[in-house]
Coordinates of C-alpha atoms in Angstrom, one line a residue:
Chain A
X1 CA 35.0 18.2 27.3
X2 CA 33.9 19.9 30.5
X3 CA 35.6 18.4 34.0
X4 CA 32.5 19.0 35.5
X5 CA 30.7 16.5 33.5
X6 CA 28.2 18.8 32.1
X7 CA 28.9 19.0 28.5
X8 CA 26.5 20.7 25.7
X9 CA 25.6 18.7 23.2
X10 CA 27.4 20.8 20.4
X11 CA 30.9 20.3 22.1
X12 CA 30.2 16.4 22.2
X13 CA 29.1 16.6 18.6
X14 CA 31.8 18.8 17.5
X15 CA 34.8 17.0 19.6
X16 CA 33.8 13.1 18.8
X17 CA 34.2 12.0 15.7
X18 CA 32.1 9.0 16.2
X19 CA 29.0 10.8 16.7
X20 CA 29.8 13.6 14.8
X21 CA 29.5 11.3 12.2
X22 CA 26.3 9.6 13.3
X23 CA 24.7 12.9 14.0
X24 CA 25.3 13.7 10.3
X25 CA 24.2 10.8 8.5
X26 CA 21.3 11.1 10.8
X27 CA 20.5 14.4 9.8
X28 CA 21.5 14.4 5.5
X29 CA 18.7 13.5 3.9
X30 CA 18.7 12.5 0.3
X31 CA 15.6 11.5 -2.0
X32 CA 13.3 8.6 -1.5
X33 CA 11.1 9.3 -5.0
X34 CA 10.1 13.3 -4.2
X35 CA 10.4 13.0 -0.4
X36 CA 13.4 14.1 1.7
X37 CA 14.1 11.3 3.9
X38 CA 17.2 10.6 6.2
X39 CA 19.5 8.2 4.5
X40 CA 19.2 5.3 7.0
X41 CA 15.4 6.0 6.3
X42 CA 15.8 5.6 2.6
X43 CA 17.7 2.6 2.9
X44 CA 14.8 0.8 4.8
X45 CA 12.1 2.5 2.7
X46 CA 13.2 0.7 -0.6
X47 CA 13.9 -2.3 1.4
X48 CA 10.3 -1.9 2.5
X49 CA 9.2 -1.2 -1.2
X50 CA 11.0 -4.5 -2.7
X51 CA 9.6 -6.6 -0.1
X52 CA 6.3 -5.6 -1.3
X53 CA 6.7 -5.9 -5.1
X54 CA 8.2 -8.7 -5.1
X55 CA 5.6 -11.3 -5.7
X56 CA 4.1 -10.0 -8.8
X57 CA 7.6 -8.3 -9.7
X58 CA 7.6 -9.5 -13.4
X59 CA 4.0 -9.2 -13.5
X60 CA 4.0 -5.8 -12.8
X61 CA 7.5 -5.0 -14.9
X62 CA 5.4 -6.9 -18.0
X63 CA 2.0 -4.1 -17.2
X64 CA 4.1 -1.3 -17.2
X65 CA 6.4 -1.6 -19.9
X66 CA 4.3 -3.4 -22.1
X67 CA 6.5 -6.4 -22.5
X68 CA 9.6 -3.9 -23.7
X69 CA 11.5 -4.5 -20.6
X70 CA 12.4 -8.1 -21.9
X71 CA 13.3 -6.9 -25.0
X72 CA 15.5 -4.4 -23.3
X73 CA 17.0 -7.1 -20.9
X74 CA 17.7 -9.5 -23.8
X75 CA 19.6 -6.5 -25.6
X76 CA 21.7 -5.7 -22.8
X77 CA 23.0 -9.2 -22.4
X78 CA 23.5 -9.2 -25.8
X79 CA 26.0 -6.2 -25.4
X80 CA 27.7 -8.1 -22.3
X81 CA 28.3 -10.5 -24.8
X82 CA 29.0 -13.0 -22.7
X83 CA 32.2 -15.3 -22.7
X84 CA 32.7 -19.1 -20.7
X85 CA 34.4 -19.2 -17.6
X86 CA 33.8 -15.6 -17.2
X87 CA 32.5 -14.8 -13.5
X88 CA 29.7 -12.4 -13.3
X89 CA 28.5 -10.5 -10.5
X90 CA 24.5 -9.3 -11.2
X91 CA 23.9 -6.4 -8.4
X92 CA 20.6 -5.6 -7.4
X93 CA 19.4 -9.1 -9.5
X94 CA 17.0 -10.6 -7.4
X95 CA 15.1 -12.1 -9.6
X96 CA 17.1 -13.3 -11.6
X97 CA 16.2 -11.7 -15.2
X98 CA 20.2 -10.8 -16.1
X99 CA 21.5 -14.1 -15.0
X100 CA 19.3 -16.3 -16.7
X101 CA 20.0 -14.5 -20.0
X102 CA 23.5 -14.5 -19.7
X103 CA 23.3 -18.5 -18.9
X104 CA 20.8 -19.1 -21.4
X105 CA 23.2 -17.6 -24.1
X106 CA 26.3 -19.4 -22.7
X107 CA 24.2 -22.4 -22.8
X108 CA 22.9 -21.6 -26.7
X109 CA 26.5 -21.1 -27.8
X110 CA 27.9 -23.9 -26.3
X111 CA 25.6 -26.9 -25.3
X112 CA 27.4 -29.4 -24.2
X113 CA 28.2 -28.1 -21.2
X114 CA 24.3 -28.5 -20.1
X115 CA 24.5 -31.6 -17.8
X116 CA 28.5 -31.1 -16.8
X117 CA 30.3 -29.9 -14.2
X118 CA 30.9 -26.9 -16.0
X119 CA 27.6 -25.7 -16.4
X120 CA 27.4 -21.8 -16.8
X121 CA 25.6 -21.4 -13.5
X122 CA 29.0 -22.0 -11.8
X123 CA 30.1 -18.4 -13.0
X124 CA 27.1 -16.6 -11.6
X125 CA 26.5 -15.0 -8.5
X126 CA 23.7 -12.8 -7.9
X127 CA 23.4 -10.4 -4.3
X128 CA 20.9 -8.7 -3.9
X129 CA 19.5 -6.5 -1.0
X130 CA 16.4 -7.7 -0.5
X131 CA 15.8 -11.2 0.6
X132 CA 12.1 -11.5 -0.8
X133 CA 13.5 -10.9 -4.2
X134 CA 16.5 -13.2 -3.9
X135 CA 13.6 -16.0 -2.8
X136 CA 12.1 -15.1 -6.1
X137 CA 14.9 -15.7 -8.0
X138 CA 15.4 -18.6 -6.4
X139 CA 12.0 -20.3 -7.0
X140 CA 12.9 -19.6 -10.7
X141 CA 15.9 -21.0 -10.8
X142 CA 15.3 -24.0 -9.6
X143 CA 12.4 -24.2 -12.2
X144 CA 14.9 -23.4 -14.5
X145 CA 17.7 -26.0 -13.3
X146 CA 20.2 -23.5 -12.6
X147 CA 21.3 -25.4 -9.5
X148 CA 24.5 -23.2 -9.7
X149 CA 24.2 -20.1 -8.9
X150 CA 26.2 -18.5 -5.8
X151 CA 22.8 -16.2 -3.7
X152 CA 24.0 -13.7 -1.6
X153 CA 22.1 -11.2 0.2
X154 CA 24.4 -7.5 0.6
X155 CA 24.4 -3.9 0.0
X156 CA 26.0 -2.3 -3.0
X157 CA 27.6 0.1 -1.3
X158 CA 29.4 -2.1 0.3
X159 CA 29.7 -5.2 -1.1
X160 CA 30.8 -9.0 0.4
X161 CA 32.9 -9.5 -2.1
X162 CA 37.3 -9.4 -2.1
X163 CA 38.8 -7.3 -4.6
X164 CA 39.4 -8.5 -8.2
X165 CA 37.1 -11.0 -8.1
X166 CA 34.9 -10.8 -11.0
X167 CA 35.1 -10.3 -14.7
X168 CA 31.8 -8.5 -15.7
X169 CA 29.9 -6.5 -13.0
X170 CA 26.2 -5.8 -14.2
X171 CA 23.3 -4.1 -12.4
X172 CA 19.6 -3.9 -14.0
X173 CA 17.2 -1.5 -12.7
X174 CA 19.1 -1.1 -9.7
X175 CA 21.5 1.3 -9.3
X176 CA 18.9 4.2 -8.7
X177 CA 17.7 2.4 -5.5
X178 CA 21.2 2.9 -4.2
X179 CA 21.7 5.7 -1.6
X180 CA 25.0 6.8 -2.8
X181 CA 25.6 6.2 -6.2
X182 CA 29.2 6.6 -6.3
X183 CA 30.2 4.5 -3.5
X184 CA 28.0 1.5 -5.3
X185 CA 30.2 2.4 -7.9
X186 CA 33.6 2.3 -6.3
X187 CA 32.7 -1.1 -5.2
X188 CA 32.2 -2.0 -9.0
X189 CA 35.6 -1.3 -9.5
X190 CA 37.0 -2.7 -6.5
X191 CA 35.6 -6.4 -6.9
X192 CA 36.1 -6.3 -10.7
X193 CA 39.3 -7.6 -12.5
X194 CA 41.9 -5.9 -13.9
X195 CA 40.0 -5.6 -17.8
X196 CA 36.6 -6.5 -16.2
X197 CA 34.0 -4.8 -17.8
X198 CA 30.8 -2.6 -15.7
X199 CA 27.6 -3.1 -17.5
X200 CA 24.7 -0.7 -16.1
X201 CA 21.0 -0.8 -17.4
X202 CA 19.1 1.7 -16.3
X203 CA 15.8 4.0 -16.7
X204 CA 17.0 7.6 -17.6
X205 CA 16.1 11.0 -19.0
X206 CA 14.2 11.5 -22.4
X207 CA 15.9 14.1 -24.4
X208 CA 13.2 14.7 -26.8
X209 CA 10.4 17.1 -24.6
X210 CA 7.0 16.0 -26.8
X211 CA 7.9 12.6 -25.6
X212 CA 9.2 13.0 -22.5
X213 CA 5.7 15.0 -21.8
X214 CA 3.9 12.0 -23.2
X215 CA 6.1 9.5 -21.1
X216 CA 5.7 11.8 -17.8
X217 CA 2.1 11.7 -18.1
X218 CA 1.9 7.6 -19.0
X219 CA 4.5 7.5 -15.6
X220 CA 2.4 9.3 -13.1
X221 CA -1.7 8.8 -14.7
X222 CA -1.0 5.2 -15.6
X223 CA 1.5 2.7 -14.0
X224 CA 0.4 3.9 -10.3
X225 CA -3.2 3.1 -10.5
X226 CA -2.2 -0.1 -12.5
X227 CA -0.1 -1.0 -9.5
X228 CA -2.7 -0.4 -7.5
X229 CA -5.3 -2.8 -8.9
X230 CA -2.9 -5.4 -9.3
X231 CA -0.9 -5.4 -6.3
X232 CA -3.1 -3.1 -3.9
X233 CA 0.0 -0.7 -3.3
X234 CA 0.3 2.5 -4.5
X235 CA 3.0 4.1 -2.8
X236 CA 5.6 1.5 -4.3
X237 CA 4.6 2.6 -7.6
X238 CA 4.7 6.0 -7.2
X239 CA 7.8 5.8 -5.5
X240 CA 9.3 3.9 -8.7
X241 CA 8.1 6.2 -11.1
X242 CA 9.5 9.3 -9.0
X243 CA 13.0 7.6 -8.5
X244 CA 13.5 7.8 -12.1
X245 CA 13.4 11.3 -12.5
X246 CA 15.5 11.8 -9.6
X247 CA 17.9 9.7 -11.3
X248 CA 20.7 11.7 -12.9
X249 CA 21.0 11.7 -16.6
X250 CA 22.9 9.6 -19.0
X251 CA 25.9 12.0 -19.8
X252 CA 26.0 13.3 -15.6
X253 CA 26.5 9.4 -14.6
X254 CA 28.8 8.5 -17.3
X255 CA 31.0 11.2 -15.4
X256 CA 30.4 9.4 -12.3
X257 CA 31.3 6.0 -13.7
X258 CA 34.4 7.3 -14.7
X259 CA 35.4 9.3 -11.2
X260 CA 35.0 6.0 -10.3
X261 CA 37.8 4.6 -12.0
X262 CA 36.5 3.0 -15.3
X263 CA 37.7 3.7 -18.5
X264 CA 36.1 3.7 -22.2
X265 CA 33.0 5.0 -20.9
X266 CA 30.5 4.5 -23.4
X267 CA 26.2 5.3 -22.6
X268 CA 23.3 3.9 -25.2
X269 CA 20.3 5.2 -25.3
X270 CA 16.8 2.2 -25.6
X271 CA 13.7 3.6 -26.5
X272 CA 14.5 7.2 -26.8
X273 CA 16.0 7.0 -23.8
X274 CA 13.7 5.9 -21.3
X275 CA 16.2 3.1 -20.9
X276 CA 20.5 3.4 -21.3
X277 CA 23.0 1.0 -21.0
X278 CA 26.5 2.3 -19.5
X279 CA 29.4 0.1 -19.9
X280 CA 33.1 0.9 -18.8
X281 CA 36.0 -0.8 -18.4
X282 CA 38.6 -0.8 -15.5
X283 CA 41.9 -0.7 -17.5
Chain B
X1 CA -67.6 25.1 28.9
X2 CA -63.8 25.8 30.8
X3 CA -61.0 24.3 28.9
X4 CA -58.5 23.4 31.6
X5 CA -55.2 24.0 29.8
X6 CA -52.0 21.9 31.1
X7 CA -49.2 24.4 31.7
X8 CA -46.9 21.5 31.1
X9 CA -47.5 19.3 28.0
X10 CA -46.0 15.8 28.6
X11 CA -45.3 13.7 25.2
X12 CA -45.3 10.3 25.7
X13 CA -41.6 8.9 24.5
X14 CA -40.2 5.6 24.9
X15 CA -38.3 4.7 28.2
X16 CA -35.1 4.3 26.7
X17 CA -35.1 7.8 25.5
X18 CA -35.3 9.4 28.6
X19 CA -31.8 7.8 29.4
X20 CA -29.8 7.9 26.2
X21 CA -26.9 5.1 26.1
X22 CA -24.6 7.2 24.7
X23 CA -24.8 9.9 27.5
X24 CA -24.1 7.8 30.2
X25 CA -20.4 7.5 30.0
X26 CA -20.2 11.3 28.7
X27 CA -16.9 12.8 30.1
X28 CA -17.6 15.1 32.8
X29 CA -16.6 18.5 30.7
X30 CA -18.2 21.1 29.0
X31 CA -19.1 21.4 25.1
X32 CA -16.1 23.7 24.6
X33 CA -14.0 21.0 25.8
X34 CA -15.1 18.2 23.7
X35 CA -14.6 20.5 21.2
X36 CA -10.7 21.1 21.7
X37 CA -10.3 17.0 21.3
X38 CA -7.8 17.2 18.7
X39 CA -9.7 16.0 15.3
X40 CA -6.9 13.9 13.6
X41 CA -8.1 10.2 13.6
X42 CA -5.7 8.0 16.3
X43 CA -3.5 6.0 13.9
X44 CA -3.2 2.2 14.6
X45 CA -0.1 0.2 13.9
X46 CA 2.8 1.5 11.5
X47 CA 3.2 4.8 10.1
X48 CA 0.8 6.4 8.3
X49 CA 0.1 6.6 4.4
X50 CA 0.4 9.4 3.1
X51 CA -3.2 10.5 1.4
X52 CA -3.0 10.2 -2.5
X53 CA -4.1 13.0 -4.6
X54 CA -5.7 11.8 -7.5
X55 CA -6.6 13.8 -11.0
X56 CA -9.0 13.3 -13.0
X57 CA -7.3 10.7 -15.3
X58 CA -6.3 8.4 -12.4
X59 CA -9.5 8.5 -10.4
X60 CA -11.4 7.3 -13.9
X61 CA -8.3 4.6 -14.6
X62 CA -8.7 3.7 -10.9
X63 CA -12.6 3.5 -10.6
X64 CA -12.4 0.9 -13.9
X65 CA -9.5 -0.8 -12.7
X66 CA -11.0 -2.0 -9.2
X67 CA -14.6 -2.3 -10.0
X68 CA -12.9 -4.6 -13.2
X69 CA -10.7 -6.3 -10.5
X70 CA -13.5 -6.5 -7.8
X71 CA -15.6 -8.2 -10.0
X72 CA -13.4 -10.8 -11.3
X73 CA -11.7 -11.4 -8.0
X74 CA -14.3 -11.5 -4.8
X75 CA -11.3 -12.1 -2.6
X76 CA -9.4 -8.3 -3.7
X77 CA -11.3 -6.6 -0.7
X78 CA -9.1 -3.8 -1.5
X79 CA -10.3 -3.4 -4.4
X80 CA -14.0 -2.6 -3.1
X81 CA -12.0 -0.4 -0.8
X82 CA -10.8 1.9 -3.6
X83 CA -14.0 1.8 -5.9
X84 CA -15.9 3.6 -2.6
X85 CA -13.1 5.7 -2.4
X86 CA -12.8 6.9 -5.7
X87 CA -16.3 7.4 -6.1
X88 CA -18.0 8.3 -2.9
X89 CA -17.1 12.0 -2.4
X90 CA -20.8 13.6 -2.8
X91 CA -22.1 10.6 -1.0
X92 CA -19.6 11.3 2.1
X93 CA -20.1 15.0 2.2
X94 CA -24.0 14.3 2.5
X95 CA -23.2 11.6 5.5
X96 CA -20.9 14.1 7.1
X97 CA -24.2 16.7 7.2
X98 CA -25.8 14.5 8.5
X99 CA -24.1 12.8 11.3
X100 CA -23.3 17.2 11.9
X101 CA -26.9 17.8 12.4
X102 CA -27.5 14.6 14.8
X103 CA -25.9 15.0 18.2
X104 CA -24.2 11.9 18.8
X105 CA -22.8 12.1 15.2
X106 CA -21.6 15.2 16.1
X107 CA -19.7 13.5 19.0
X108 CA -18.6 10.5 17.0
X109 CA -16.9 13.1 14.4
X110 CA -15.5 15.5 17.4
X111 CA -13.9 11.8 19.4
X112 CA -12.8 10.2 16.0
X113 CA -13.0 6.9 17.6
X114 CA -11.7 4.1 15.7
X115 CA -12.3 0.1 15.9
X116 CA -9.2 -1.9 16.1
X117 CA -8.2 -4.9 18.5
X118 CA -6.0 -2.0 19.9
X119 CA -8.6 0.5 20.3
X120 CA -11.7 -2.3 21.7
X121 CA -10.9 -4.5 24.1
X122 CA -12.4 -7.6 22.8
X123 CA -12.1 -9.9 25.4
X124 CA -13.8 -7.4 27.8
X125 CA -17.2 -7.3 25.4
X126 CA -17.1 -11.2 25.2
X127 CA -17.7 -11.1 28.6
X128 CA -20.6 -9.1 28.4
X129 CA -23.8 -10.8 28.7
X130 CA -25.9 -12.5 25.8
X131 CA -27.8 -9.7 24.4
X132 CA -26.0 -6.9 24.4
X133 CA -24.3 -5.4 21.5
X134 CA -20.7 -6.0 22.9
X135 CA -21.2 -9.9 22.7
X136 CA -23.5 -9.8 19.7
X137 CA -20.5 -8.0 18.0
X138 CA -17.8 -10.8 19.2
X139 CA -19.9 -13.2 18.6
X140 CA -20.4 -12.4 14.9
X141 CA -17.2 -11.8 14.8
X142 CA -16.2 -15.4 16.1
X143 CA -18.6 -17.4 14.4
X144 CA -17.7 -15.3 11.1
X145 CA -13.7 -15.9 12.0
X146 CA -13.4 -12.2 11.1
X147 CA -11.0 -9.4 13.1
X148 CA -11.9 -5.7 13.0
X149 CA -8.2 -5.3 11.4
X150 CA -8.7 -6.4 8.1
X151 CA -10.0 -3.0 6.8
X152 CA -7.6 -1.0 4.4
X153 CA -6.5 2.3 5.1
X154 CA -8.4 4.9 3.4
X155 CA -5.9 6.3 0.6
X156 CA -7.6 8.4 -1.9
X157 CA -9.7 11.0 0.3
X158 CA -7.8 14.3 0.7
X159 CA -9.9 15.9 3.7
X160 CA -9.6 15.0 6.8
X161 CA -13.2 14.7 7.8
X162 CA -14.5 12.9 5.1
X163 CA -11.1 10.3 5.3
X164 CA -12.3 9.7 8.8
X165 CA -16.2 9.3 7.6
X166 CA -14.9 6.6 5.0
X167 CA -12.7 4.9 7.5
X168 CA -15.7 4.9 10.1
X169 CA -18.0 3.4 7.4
X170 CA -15.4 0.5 7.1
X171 CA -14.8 -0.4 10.4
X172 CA -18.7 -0.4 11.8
X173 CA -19.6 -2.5 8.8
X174 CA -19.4 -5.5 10.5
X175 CA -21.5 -3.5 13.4
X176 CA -24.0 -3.2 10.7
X177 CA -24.3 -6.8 10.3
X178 CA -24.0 -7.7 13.9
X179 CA -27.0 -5.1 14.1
X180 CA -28.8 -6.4 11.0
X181 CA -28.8 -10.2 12.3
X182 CA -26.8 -11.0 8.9
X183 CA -24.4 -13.4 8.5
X184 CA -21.1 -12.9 6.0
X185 CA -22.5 -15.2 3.0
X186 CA -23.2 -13.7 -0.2
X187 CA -27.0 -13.4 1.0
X188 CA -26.5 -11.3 3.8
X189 CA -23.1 -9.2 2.7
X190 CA -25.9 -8.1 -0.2
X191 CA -28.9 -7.5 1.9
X192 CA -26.2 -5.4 4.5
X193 CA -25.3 -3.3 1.3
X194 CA -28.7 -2.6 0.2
X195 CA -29.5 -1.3 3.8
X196 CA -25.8 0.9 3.2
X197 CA -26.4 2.2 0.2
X198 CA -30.2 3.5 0.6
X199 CA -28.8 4.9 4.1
X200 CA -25.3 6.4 3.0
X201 CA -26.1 6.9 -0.8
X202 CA -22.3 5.7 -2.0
X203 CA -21.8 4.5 -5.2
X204 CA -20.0 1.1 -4.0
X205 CA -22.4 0.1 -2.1
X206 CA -25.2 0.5 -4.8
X207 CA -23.0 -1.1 -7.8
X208 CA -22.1 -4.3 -4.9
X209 CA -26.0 -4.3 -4.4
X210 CA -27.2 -4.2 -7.9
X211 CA -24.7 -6.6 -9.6
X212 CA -23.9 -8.9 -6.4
X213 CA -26.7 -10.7 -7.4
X214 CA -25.4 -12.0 -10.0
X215 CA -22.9 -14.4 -8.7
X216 CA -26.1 -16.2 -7.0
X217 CA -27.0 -19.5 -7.7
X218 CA -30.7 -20.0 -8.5
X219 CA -31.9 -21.3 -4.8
X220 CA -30.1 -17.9 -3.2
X221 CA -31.9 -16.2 -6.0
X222 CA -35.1 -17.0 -5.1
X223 CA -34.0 -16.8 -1.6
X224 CA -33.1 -13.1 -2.4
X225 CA -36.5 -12.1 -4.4
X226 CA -38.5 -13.5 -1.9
X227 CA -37.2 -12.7 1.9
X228 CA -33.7 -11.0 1.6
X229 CA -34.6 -8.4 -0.8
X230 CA -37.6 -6.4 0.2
X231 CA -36.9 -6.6 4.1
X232 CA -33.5 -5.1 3.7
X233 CA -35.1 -2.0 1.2
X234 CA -37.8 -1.8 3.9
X235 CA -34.7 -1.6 6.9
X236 CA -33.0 0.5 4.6
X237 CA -35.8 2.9 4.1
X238 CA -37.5 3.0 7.5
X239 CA -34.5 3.0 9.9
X240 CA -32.6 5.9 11.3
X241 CA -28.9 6.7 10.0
X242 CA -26.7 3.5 11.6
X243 CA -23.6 6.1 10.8
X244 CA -24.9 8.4 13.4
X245 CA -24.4 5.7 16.6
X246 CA -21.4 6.0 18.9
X247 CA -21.4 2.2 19.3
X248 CA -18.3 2.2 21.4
X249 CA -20.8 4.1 24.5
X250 CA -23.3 1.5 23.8
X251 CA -21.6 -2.0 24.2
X252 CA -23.7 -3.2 27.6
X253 CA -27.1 -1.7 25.6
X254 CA -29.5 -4.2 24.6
X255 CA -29.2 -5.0 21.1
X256 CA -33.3 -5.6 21.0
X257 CA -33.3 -2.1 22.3
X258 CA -31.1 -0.8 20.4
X259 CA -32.7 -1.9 17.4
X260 CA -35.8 -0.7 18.3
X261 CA -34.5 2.7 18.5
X262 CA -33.4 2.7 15.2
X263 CA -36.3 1.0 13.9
X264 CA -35.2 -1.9 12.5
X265 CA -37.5 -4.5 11.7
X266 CA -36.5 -7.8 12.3
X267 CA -35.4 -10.3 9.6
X268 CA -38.4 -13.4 9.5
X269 CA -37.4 -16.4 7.9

C-alpha cells in the first residue's frame, strides 16, 4: 500500500484478500443455459426464471414431458423407500412433488398415523430457493392436509441447516440450477446423518446418439414454443432446456458425489437416460 | 391571340401543408446529423430480451400455438403479439419501404421514438386543449382505462429495423384508435384492424379482422354489416399510411386537421 495514498487498483486487488475475492467472483463466470454470466448473475437469473414458472409449474412439467415426469417422481420415491420417523430434507422442492410422495407412501404403509400426532408431515422439511415456488407448495399442501411440513426458504450451497441433522437428503430437478455443484453437495453430506442416504433425480445425457438427436430436436423445436403459448415466456424455457446439456453426465457427477464424501455410489438411468437417479450413502 | 404564360405556377394546396406539424419542432441540425442518431431503439424498463431466432419448425409450432391460444383466450394479448410476429416479415419489409420513401417516416425510423409513460409525458398532453391529438390520445386512454405499457416486447424479429417497425405498430395502435374515433369494444378493435391490415398488409391483423367477427352477438353483427364494416374498408383504402406520422411532433395539432390530412372520413352513426 502506497504512503502517499495513491494506490493502483492491482496492488489493492492483489494485497486484500477481501476484495481480491470479490473481484473474482465478480469476474468468474459460469453457465446460465449457453450464456456466460457472472456467478452472482446466475444466481439471480434462475431466481428470476423460477419466479416466473412458477404458476403453471406442473402444468408446464405435465406439456413437456408428457405426463412421464410423475412416473419418474413416483419411481424415485419408490427407490428412497421411505422409512417412519425418518427426517427428510427435499432441496430445491418447492412445490412439493418429492414430499408428498414420500408422505403419501408413509401414509399408505401405515394409516393410522393419519389424524395423530405423528403424522408423516412432521418428518418433512422442504427449502427451497425461491419463495414463489415454496408459496406453491404451500397452497398444495394445505389442500392436501399436510399441515406439517417445516418451509424454509435457503440456498443449497449453503444451507440453514446444523450438521447431522437429517436421514435422507433428496433433490428433484434441482441440482443443475445450483451455481456450484460441489459445494451443494458438501452441504448434503454435512446436514445428513451418519448412514443417511443422498437421493438425486436429475435430467442427464442420452448415451444412445439416434435418440439423443431425436430428444435434442423435441428439446429445442418443441418445449420452448410450448412454453411460450402457455406461459408467454420463452427465455425460461430455453434456459431449462439448455441447462440440461450443460449439466454433466451421469458417470462425471457420480465422481463428484463421491469427492464429496458419500459412499456406495450407485447412478440409474429413466428413459434412456434423459432422466438418472444418483443415490450415495455417507458411511 | 398572345398566351400570357405565368413564369411561376402556383398549385393551390391546403393551408396546413404549407406548415407541416412535424417540421416545426425539427432540431436545428443538418440531414447528416439526424443521420448519426444512433439507430438502436431506447430500451424502457429492465434489461433487454434477447431477440429469438426461430427455424422453420418453431415459427410453424409457434404461429399454430398462439393463433390456437389467441382464439380460445381473448385475454392472452401476447399471444396476438407473437402470431404478428411470427408471421409478418414480408408485410414489415413492405411498411419499412414505405415509411423509407415518405419523409417523416424516414424521420420516425432515423429518431426510433418509442411510446411509454417514460418516454410521453402524459400529464403534460392532458393538459392540452380539447381537440388536439395529445388530449384525444389521454382521453381515450382514460376512458378506455388503458396505459401505453401494456405492449410486449417484440421477441421473434431478428433485424433491427423491422423489430423497431413491429414495436412502432404496437405502441401507436391505440393512436390509431384515438385517430379512428373508435372505442376498445369488440366493434371498434375490429373495424381499427380492418383499417391495419388493408394499410400495413400483416397477416394478424387480417386473420383478427376476418374471424373476430365471429365472437359477435347478432345486434353487433348487424351493427358490423351495416355501419362498422364498409366505413373502416373505405378508411382503410382511401387514407394515407397512419405508420408514416411522427405523432410525438404533432400532440398540440388538431386532430380534425390531422385527420383531414390523412383523409380519414369520419365514422356517422
Amino acid at each position: 500500500m502506497s504512503r502517499f495514498g495513491l494506490v493502483s487498483k492491482d496492488i489493492l486487488i492483489s494485497t486484500r484478500p477481501s476484495i481480491r475475492a470479490l473481484y473474482q467472483s465478480r469476474h468468474k463466470t459460469t453457465h446460465f443455459g449457453y450464456q456466460d454470466v457472472s456467478e452472482e448473475e446466475k444466481s439471480e437469473k434462475v431466481r428470476e426464471v423460477f419466479a416466473s414458472v412458477a404458476a403453471k409449474y406442473d402444468l408446464m412439467n405435465d406439456l413437456m414431458s408428457g405426463g412421464v415426469h410423475r412416473l419418474w417422481k413416483d419411481y424415485f420415491v419408490k427407490q428412497v423407500a421411505p422409512v417412519p420417523q425418518a427426517k427428510l430434507l427435499d432441496v430445491a422442492g418447492g412445490t412439493g412433488d418429492i414430499s408428498f410422495r414420500y408422505i403419501q407412501r408413509l401414509l399408505y404403509q401405515q394409516p393410522q398415523h393419519k389424524e395423530s400426532e405423528s403424522h408423516p408431515s412432521k418428518q418433512v422439511t422442504i427449502c427451497d430457493f425461491s419463495e414463489s415456488m415454496l408459496a406453491e407448495g404451500r397452497k398444495r399442501a394445505k389442500k392436501l392436509g399436510y399441515t406439517g411440513i417445516s418451509w424454509v426458504c435457503g440456498d443449497a450451497q449453503q444451507l440453514p441447516f446444523p450438521e447431522h441433522c437429517f436421514d435422507c437428503y433428496t433433490i428433484a430437478y434441482g441440482i443443475r440450477n445450483v451455481v456450484h455443484v460441489q459445494k451443494a453437495l458438501n452441504e448434503a453430506y454435512r446436514v445428513l446423518k451418519p448412514g443417511g442416504r443422498f437421493m438425486c433425480l436429475e435430467f442427464s445425457q442420452v448415451p444412445n446418439p439416434v435418440l439423443r438427436w431425436f430428444y435434442d430436436q423435441y428439446s429445442f423445436n418443441v418445449i420452448p414454443p410450448v412454453g411460450h403459448v402457455v406461459t408467454g415466456d420463452w427465455h425460461s424455457y430455453q434456459y431449462l432446456v439448455e441447462s440440461i446439456r450443460k449439466f454433466p453426465d451421469q458417470k462425471t457427477f457420480a465422481l463428484m458425489i463421491e469427492d464429496a464424501g458419500f459412499r456406495r455410489v450407485r447412478y440409474e438411468d429413466l428413459t434412456f437416460g434423459i432422466t438418472a437417479i444418483h443415490s450415495g450413502y455417507k458411511l | 391571340m398572345a398566351v400570357r404564360l405565368k413564369s411561376v405556377i402556383t398549385i393551390p394546396i391546403h393551408r396546413m401543408a404549407r406548415f407541416p406539424y412535424y417540421k416545426s419542432n425539427l432540431y436545428p441540425c443538418t440531414e447528416k446529423l439526424l443521420r448519426c442518431i444512433s439507430s438502436t431503439p431506447r430500451e424502457l424498463q429492465g434489461a433487454p430480451l434477447k431477440p429469438v431466432l426461430l427455424n422453420g419448425f418453431q415459427r410453424t409450432l409457434l404461429s399454430i400455438g398462439a393463433a390456437a391460444m389467441a382464439v380460445t383466450d381473448p385475454t392472452r394479448h401476447d399471444m396476438v403479439a407473437t402470431l404478428g410476429e411470427t408471421t409478418g416479415h414480408k408485410a414489415l419489409v413492405r411498411i419499412h419501404q414505405k415509411m423509407l420513401q415518405d419523409e417523416e417516416g424516414r424521420l420516425v425510423l432515423q429518431d426510433k421514438p418509442r411510446i411509454s409513460s417514460s418516454t410521453v409525458n402524459l400529464p403534460a398532453l392532458r393538459s392540452l386543449p380539447e381537440g388536439t391529438l395529445g388530449k384525444c390520445y389521454t382521453n381515450f386512454l382514460d376512458n378506455n382505462k388503458v396505459t401505453p405499457d401494456s405492449r410486449c416486447t417484440v421477441l421473434f424479429i431478428e433485424d433491427v429495423e423491422l423489430r423497431y417497425v413491429m414495436q412502432r405498430y404496437r405502441e401507436v395502435h391505440d393512436l390509431f384508435h384515438s385517430l379512428l374515433g373508435m372505442p376498445t369494444n369488440m366493434l371498434g378493435e375490429v373495424a381499427v384492424k380492418w383499417v391495419e391490415a388493408l394499410q400495413t398488409g400483416l397477416p394478424m391483423c387480417a386473420g383478427a379482422a376476418i374471424f373476430g367477427p365471429i365472437r359477435f352477438k347478432p345486434k353487433q353483427r348487424s351493427k358490423y354489416a351495416t355501419q362498422y364494416l364498409p366505413w373502416a374498408v373505405k378508411v382503410g383504402s382511401e387514407s394515407k399510411p397512419l405508420m408514416n406520422i411522427y405523432y410525438e411532433k404533432r400532440w398540440e395539432q388538431q386532430v380534425e386537421d390531422l385527420r383531414r390530412e390523412l383523409n380519414i372520413s369520419p365514422f356517422m352513426i
